CSV table of C-alpha atoms in Angstrom, one decimal:
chain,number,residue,atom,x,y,z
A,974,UNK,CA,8.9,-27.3,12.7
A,975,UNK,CA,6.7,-25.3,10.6
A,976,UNK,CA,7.6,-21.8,12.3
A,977,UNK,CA,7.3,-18.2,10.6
A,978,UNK,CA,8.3,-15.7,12.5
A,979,UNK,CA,7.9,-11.8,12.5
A,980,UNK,CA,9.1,-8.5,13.7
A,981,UNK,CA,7.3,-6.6,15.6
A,982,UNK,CA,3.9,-7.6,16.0
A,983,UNK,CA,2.5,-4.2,16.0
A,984,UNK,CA,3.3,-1.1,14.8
A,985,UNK,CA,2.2,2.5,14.6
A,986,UNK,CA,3.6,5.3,12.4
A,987,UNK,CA,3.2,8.4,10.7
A,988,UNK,CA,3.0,9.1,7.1
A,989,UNK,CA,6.5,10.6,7.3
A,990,UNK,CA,8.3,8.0,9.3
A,991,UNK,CA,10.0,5.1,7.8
A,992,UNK,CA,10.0,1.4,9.4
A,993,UNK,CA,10.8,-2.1,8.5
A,994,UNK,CA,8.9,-5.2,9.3
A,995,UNK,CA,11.2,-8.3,9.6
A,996,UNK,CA,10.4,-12.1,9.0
A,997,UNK,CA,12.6,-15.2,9.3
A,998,UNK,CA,12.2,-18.9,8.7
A,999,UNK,CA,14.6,-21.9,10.0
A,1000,UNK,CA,12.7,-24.3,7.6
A,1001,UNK,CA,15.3,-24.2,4.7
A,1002,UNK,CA,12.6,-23.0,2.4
A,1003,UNK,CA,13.6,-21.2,-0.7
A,1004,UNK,CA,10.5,-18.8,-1.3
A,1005,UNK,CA,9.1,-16.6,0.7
A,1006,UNK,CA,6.2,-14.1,0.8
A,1007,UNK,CA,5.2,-10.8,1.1
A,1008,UNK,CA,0.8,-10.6,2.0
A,1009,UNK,CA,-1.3,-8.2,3.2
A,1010,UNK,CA,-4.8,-8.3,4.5
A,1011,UNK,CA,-7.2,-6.4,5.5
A,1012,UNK,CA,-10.0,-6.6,8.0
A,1013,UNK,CA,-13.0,-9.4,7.0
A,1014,UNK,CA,-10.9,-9.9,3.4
A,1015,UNK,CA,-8.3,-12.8,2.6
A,1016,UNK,CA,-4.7,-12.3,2.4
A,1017,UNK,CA,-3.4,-10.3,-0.9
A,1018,UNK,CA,-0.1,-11.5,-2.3
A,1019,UNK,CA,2.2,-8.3,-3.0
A,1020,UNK,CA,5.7,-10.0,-3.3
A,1021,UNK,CA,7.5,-13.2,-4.0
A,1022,UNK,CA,11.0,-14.3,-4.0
A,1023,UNK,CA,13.1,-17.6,-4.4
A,1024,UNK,CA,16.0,-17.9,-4.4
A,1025,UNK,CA,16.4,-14.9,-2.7
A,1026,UNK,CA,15.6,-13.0,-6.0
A,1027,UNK,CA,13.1,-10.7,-6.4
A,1028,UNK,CA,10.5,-13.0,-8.3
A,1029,UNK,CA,6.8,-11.7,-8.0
A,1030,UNK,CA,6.1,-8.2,-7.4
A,1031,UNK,CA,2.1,-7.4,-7.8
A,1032,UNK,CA,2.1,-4.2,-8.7
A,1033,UNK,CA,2.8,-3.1,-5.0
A,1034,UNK,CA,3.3,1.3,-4.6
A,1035,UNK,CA,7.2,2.2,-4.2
A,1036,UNK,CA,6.5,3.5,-0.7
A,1037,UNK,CA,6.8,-0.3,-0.4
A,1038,UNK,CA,9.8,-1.8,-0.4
A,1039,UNK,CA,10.6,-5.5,-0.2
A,1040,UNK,CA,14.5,-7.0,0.7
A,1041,UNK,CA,15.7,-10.4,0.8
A,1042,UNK,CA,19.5,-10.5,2.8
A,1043,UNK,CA,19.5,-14.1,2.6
A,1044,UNK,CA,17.2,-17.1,2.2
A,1045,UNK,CA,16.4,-17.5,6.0
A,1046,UNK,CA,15.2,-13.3,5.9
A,1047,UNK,CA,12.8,-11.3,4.6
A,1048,UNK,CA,12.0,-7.8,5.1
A,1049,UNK,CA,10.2,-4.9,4.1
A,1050,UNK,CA,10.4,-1.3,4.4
A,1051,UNK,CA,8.1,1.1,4.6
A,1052,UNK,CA,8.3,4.8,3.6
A,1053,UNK,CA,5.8,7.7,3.3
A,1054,UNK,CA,2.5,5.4,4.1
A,1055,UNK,CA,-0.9,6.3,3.7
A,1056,UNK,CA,-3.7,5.7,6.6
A,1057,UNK,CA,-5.3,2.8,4.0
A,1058,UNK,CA,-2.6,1.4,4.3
A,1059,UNK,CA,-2.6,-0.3,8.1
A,1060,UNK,CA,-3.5,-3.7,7.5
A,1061,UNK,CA,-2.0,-7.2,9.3
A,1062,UNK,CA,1.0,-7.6,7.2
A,1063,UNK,CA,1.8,-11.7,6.6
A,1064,UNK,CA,4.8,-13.3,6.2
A,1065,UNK,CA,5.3,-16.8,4.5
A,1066,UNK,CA,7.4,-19.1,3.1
A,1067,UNK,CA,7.3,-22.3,1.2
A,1068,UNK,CA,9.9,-24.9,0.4
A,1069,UNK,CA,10.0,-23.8,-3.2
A,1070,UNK,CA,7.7,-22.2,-6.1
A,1071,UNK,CA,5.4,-25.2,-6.4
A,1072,UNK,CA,6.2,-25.9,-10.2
A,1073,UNK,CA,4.6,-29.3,-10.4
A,1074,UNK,CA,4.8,-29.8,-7.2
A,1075,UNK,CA,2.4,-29.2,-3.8
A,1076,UNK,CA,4.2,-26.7,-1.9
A,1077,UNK,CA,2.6,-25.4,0.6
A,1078,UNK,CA,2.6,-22.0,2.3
A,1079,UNK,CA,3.0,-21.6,5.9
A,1080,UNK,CA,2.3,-17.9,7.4
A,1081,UNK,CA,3.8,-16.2,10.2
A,1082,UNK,CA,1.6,-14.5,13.1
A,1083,UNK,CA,1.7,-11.1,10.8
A,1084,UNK,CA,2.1,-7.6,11.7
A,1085,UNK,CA,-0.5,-5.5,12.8
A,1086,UNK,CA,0.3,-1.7,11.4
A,1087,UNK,CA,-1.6,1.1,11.8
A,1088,UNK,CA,-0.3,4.5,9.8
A,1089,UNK,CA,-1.4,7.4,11.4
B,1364,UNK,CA,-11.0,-13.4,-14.0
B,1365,UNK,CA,-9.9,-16.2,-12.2
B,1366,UNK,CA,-12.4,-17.0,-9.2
B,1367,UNK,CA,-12.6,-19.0,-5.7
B,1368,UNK,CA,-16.0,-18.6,-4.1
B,1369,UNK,CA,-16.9,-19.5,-0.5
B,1370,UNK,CA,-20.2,-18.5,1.2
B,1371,UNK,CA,-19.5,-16.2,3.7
B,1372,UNK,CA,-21.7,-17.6,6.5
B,1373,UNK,CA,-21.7,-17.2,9.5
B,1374,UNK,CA,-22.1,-21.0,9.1
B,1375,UNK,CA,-23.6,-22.1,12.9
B,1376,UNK,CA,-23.5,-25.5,13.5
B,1377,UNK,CA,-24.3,-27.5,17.3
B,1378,UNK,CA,-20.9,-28.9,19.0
B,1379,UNK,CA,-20.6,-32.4,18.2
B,1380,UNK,CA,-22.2,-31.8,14.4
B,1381,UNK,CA,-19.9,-31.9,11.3
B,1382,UNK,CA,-19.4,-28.9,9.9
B,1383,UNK,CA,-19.0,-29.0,6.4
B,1384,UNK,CA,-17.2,-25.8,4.4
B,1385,UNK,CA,-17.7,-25.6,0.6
B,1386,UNK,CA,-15.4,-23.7,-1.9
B,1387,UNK,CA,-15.8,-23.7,-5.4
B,1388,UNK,CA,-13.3,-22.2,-8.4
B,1389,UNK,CA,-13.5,-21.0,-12.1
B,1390,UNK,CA,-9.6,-22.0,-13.6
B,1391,UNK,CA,-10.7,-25.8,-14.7
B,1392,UNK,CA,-6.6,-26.1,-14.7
B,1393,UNK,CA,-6.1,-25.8,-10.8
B,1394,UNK,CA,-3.6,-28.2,-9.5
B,1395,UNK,CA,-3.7,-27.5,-5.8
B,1396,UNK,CA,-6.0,-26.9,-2.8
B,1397,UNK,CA,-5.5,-25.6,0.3
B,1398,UNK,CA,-7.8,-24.8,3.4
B,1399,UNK,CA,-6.4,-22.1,5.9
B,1400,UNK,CA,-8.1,-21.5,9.5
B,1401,UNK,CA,-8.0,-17.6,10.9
B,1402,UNK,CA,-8.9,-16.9,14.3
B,1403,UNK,CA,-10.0,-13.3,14.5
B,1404,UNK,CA,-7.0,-10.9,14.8
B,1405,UNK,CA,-4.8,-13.8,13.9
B,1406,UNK,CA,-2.8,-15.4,10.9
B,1407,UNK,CA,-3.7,-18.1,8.5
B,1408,UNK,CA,-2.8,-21.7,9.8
B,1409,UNK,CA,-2.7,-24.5,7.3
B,1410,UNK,CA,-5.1,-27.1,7.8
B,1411,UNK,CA,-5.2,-29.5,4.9
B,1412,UNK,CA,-4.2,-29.9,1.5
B,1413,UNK,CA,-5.1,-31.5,-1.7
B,1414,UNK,CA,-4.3,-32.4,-5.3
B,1415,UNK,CA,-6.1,-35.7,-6.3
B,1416,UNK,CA,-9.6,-35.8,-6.6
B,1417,UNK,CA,-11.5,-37.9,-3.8
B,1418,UNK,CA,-11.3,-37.6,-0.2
B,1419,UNK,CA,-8.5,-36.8,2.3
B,1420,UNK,CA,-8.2,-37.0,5.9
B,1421,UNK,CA,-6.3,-35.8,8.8
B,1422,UNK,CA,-7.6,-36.6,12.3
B,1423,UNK,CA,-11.0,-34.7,12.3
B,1424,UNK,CA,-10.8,-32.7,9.2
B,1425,UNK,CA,-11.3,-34.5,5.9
B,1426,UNK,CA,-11.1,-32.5,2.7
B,1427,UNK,CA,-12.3,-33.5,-0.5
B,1428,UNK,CA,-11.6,-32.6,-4.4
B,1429,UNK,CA,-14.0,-33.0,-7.2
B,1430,UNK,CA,-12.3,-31.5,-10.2
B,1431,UNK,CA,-14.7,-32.6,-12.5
B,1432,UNK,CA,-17.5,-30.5,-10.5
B,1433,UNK,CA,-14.4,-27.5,-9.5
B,1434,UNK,CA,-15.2,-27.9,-6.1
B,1435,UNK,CA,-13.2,-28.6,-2.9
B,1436,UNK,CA,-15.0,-29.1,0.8
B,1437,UNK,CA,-14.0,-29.2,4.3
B,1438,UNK,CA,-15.8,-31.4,6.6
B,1439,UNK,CA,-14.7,-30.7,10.0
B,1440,UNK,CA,-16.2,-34.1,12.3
B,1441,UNK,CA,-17.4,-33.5,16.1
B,1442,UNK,CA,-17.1,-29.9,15.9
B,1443,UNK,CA,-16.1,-28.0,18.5
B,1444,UNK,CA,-16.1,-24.4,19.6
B,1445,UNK,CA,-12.1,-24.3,19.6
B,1446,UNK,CA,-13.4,-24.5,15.5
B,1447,UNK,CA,-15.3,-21.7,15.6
B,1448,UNK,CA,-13.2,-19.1,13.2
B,1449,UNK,CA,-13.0,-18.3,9.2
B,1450,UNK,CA,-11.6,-20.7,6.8
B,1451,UNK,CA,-10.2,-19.9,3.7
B,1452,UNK,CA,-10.2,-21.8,0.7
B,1453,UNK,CA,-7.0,-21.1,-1.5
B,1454,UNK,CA,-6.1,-22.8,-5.2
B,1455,UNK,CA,-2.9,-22.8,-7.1
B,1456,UNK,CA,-4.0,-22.2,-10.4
B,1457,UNK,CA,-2.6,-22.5,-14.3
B,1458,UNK,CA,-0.5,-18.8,-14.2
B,1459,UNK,CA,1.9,-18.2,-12.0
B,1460,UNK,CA,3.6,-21.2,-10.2
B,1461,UNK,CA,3.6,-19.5,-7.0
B,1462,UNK,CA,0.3,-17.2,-6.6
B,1463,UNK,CA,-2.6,-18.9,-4.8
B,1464,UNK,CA,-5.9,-17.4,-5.5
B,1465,UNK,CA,-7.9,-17.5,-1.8
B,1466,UNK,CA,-11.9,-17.2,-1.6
B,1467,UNK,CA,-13.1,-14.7,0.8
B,1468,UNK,CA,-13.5,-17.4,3.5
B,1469,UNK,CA,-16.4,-19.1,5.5
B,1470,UNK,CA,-17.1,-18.0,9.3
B,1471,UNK,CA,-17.4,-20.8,11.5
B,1472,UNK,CA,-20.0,-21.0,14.5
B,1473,UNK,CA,-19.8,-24.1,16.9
B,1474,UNK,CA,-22.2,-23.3,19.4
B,1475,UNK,CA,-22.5,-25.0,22.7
């Protein structure tokens, strides 16, 4: 069973709202993944953790703000967006970091957000 | 900067034909290869993956590593238009354990 899952699968809010997208895993993998992607462009990493600890951050805005509550969840909340910043938002985990080893990363079906 | 180039395409080939996806990368270092398939308005699914240079298959797909040459390929055998969609090339590179680099991805055509 190689299933991501996410929370909701679209979305649409204003620049003053705040949200949170949700994403779980049953696989017992220990790192998971924050993407997002834009139309015709591949997927852009903006957050890693393992071990349910904040582990990658790519220099992602504050108005962005990732949360692990255990290692089967990952969200991330969203406050004060800007209209370039509706994208598909992807979830993914892998069994662990892939030091030395072939982990692989399995995506959920993503969020579709639109900020108007 | 470290790189992973794919043509963009469209790449059109006749159902039936192998279709054959090319992906090449700058960090000699890489350990790991992966190739993704996106349906339009979907996520990426995982469709192969390799470390060891030679050839890999599964079922119709076969993926091959040349490391010397920093390039990895998809051959996709007796296409069909359930195929049609982008695929995306991604590495695992020398930094950080975790970061995979991904090209900009190869449209797929199958036509009928």
């Amino acid at each position: 069973d190689t299933e991501v899952t996410q929370t909701p699968k679209h979305l649409v809010m204003g620049m003053t709202n705040k949200k949170s997208l949700k994403c779980e895993q049953h696989m017992g993998h220990r790192a998971m993944y924050w993407y997002k992607q834009k139309a015709k462009k591949p997927p852009e990493l903006m957050f890693v953790y393992s071990y349910e600890k904040l582990s990658i951050n790519e220099s992602v805005p504050s108005r962005f703000s990732p949360e692990c509550p255990n290692s089967s969840l990952l969200n991330l909340h969203l406050h004060a967006l800007q209209p370039e910043d509706s994208a598909l938002y992807l979830c993914a985990s892998s069994q662990d970091l892939g030091r030395g080893q072939i982990y692989e990363q399995y995506f959920g079906p993503g969020t579709r957000l639109t900020v108007t | 900067q470290k790189e992973v180039e794919q043509n963009s395409g469209p790449l059109s080939v006749p159902e039936g034909a192998i279709a054959s996806l090319n992906c090449t990368y700058s960090d000699r270092g890489s350990q790991s290869f992966f190739w993704y398939r996106q349906y339009s308005g979907k996520s990426p699914e995982l469709i192969m993956f390799i470390y060891s240079n030679g050839d890999k298959e599964d079922g119709r797909f076969t993926a091959q590593l040349n490391k010397a040459s920093q390039y990895v390929s998809l051959l996709i055998r007796d296409s069909q238009p359930s195929d049609s969609a982008t695929y995306l090339c991604a590495v695992r590179g020398t930094g950080t354990a975790s970061k995979l680099t991904f090209g900009t991805g190869t449209r797929l055509q199958v036509t009928l």
